[in-house]
mmCIF file of C-alpha atoms and ligand atoms in Angstrom:
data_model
loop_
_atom_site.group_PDB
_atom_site.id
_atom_site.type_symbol
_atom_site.label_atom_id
_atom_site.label_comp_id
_atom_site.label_asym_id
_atom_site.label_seq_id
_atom_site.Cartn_x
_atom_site.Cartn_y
_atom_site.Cartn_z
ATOM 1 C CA UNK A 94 9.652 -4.944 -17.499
ATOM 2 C CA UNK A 95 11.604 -1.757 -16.265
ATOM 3 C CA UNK A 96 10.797 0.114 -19.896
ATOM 4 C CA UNK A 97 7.252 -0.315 -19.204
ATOM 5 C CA UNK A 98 6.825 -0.006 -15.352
ATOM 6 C CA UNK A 99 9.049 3.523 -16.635
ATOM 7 C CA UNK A 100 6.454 4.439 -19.545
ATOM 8 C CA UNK A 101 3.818 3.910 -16.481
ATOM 9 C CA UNK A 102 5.320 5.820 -14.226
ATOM 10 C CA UNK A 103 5.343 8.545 -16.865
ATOM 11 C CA UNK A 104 1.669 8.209 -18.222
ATOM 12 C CA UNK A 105 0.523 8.759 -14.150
ATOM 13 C CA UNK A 106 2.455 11.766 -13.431
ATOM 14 C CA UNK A 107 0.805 13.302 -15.780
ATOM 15 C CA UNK A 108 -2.527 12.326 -14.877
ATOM 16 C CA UNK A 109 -5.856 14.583 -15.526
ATOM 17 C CA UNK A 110 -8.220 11.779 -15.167
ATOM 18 C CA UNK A 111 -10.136 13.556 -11.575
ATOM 19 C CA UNK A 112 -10.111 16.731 -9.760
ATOM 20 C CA UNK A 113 -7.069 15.614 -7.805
ATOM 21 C CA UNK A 114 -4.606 16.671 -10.404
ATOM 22 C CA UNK A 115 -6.045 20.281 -9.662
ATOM 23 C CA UNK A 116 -4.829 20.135 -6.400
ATOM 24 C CA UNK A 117 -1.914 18.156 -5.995
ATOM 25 C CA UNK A 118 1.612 19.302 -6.259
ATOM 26 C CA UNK A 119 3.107 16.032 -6.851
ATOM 27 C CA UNK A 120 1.663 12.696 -8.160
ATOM 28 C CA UNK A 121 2.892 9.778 -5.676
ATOM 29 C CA UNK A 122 3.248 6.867 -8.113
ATOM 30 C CA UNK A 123 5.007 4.416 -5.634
ATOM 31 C CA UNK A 124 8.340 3.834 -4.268
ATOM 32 C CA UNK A 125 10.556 0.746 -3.686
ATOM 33 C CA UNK A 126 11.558 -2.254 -5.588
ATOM 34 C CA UNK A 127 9.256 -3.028 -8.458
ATOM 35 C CA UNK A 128 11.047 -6.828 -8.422
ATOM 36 C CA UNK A 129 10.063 -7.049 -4.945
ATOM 37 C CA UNK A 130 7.380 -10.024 -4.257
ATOM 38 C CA UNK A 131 5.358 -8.308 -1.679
ATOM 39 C CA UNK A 132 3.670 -4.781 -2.461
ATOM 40 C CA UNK A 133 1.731 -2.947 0.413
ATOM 41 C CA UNK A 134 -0.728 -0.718 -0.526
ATOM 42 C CA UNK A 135 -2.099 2.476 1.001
ATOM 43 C CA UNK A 136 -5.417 4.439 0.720
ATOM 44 C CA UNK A 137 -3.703 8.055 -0.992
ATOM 45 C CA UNK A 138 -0.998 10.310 -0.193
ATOM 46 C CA UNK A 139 -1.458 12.781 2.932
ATOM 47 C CA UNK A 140 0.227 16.217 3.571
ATOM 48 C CA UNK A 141 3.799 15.346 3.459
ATOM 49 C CA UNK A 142 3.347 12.657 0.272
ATOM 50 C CA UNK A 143 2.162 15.224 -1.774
ATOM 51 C CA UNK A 144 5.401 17.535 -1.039
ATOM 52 C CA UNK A 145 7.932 14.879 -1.428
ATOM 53 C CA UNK A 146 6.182 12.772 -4.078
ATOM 54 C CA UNK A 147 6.816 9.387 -2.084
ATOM 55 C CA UNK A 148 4.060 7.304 -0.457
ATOM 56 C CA UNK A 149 4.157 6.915 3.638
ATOM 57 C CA UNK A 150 6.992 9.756 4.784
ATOM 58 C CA UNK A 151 5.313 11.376 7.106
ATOM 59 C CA UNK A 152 4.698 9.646 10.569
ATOM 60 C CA UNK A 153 2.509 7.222 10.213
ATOM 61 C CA UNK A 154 5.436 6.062 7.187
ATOM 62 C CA UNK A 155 7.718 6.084 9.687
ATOM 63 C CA UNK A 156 5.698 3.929 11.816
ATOM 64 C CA UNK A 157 5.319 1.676 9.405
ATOM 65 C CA UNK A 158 8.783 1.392 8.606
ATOM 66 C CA UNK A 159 9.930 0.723 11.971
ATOM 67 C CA UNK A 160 7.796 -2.380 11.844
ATOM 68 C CA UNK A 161 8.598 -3.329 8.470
ATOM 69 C CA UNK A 162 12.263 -3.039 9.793
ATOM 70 C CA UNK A 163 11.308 -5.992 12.500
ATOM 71 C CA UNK A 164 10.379 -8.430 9.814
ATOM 72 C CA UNK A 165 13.283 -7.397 7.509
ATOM 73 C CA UNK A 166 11.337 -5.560 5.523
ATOM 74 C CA UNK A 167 12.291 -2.197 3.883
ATOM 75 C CA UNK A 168 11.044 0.029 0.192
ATOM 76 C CA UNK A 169 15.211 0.169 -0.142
ATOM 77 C CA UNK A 170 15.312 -3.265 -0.446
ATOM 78 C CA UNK A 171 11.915 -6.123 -1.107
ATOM 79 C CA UNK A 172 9.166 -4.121 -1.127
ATOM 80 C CA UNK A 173 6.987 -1.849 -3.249
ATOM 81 C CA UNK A 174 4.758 0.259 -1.917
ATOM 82 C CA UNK A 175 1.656 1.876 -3.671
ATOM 83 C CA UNK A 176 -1.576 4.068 -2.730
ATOM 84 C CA UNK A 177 -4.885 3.057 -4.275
ATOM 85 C CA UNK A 178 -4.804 7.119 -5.324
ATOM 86 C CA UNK A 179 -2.032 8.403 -6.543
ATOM 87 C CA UNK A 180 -3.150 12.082 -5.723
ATOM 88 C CA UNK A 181 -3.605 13.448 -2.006
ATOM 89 C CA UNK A 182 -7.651 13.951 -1.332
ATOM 90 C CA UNK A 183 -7.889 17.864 0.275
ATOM 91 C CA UNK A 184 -7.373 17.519 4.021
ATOM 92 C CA UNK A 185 -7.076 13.962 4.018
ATOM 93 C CA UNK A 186 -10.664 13.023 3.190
ATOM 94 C CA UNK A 187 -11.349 9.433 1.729
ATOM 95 C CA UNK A 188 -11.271 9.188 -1.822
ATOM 96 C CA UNK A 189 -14.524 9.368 -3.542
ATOM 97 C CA UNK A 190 -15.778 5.759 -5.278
ATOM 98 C CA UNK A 191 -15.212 8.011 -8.601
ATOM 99 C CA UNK A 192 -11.922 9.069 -7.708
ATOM 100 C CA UNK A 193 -10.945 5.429 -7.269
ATOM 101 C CA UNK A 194 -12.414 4.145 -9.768
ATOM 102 C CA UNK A 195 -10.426 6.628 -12.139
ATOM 103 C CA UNK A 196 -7.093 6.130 -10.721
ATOM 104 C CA UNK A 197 -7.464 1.820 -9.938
ATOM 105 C CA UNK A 198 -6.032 1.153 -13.522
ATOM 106 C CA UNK A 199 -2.628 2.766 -12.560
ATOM 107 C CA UNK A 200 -2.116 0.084 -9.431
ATOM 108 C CA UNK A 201 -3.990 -2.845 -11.463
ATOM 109 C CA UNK A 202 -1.107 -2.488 -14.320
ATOM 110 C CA UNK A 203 1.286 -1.601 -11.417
ATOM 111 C CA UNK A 204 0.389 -5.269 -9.774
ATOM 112 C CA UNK A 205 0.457 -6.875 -13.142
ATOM 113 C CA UNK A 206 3.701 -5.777 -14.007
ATOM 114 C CA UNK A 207 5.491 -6.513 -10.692
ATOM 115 C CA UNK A 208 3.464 -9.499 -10.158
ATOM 116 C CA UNK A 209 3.884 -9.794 -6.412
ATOM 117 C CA UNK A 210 3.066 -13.247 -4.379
ATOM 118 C CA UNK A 211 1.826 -11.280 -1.610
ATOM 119 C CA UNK A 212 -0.515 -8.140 -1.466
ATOM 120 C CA UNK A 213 -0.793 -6.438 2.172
ATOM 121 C CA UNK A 214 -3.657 -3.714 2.246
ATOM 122 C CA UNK A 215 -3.499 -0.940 4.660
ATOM 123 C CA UNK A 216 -6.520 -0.555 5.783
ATOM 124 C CA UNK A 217 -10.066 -0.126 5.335
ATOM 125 C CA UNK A 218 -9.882 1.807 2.121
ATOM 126 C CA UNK A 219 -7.446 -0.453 0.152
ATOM 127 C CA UNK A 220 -8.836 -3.717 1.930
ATOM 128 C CA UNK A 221 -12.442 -3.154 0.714
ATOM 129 C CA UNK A 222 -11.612 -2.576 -2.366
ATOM 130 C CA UNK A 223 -9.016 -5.182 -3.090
ATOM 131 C CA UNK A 224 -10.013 -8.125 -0.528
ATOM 132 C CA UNK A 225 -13.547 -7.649 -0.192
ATOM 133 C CA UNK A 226 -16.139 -4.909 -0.111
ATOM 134 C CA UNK A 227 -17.047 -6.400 3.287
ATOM 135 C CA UNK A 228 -13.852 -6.254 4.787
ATOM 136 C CA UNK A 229 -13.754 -5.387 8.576
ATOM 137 C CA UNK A 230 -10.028 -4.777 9.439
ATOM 138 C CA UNK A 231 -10.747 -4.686 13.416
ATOM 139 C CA UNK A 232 -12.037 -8.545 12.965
ATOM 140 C CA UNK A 233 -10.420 -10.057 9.751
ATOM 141 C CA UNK A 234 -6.630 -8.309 10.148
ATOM 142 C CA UNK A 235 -3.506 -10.201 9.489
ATOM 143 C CA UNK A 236 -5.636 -13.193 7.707
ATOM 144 C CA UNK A 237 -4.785 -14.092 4.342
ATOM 145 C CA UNK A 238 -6.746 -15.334 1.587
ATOM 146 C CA UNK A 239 -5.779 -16.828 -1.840
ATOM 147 C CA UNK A 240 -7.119 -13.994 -4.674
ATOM 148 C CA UNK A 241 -6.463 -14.553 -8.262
ATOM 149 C CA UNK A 242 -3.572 -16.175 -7.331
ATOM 150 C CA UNK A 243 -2.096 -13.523 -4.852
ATOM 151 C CA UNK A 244 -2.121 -13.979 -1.160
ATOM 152 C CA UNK A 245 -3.839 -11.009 0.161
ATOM 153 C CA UNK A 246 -4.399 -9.669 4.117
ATOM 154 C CA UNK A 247 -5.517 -6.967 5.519
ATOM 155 C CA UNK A 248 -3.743 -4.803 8.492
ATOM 156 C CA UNK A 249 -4.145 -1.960 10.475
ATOM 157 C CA UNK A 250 -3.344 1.062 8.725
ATOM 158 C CA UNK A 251 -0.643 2.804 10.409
ATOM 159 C CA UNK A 252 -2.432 5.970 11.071
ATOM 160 C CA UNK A 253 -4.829 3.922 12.877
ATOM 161 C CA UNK A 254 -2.245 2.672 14.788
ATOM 162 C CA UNK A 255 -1.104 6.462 15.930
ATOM 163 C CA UNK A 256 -4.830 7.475 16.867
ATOM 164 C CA UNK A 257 -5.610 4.107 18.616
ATOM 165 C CA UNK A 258 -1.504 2.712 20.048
ATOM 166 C CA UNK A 259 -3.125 0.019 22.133
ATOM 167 C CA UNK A 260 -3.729 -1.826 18.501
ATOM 168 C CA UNK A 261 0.156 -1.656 17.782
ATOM 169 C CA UNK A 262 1.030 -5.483 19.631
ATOM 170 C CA UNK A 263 -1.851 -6.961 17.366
ATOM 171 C CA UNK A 264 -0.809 -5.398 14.087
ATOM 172 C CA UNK A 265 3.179 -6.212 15.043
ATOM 173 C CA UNK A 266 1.905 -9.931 15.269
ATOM 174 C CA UNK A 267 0.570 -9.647 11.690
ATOM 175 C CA UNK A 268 3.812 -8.453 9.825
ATOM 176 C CA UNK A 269 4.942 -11.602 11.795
ATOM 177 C CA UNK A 270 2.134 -13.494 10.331
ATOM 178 C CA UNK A 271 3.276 -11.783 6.923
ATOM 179 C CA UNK A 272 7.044 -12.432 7.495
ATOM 180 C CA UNK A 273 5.795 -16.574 8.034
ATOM 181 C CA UNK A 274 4.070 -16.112 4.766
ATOM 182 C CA UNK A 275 6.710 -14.917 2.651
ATOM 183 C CA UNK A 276 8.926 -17.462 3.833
ATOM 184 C CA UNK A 277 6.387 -20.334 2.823
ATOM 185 C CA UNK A 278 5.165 -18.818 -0.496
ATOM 186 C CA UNK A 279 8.266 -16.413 -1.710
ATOM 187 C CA UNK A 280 11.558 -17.400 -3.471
ATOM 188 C CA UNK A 281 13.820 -14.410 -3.099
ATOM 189 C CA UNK A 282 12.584 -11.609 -0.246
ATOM 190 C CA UNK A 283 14.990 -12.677 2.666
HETATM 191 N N1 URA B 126 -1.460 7.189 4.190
HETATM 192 C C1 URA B 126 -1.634 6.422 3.087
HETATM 193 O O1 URA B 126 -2.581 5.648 2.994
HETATM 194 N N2 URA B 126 -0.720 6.518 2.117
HETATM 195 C C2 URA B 126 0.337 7.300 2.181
HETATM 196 O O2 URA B 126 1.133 7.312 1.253
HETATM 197 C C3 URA B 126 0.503 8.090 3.357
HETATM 198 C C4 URA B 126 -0.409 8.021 4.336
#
């Protein structure tokens, strides 16, 4: 399992696949425990992912951490954490559908090799394309559905949560929501 998560890892940092790789400086391939049964996945690596080749370090990461941190949660420890891009849009833009499209097979063989119980999109970006196209994160956050055998939710994505902090109580009640999940449908997290 490591050997080929490894020969992954390698194949996407040396991606040429979209215009991204022209202006990245590093690839962010993931970070945390690839045993881990719960993965959380972002929309693509900002400003300070790109420099340090690790997804969520900048503040909205931190953010994030400090709430993953409430539900004894951490990327040290039982969690792996992936972008649906691997490659930082320029100034933060959404990535294109093409751009997505291009880059989705790294994160589909990333979820099939650490086959996780429990999928946790952060926001709109990963939620519409993993949960469904329809998604509406204000109205359907922090409810799960059964997908291809994966219990998947949607949540606010933490850079949401630093341009709108009146959200925070509602999306701190969903990593409780998530922490109740993992303890019904995971074996080894806690
Ligand atoms: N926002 C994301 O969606 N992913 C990151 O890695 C950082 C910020």
């Amino acid at each position: 399992m490591n050997s080929e998560f490894n020969a992954l890892q390698q194949e996407c940092l040396s991606c040429q696949k979209c215009g991204l790789c022209e202006t990245r400086t590093h690839v962010v391939f993931g970070v945390g425990n690839p045993q881990s049964e719960v993965m959380l996945i972002g929309e693509g690596p900002g400003e300070n992912e790109d420099l340090q080749g690790e997804p969520f370090v900048g503040r909205s990461g931190q953010l994030m951490d400090k709430m993953l941190e409430v539900v004894d949660l951490s990327r040290k420890k039982n969690l792996y954490i992936a972008n649906m891009v691997k490659c930082r849009p320029p100034k933060n833009r959404d990535p294109l559908p093409e751009e997505v499209s291009c880059c989705i097979g790294y994160l589909n063989r990333q979820i099939e090799i650490i086959q996780p119980k429990i999928i946790v999109c952060l926001g709109r970006i990963a939620a519409c394309s993993l949960i469904d196209p329809n998604f509406k994160v204000t109205k359907q956050h922090g409810q799960f559905i059964l997908k291809n055998g994966i219990w998947m939710t949607g949540v606010y994505h933490p850079a949401a949560l630093l341009r709108n902090p009146r959200n925070k109580p509602d999306a701190l009640d969903d990593f409780i929501k998530l922490k109740e999940k993992i303890l019904e449908v995971c074996n080894h997290t806690y």
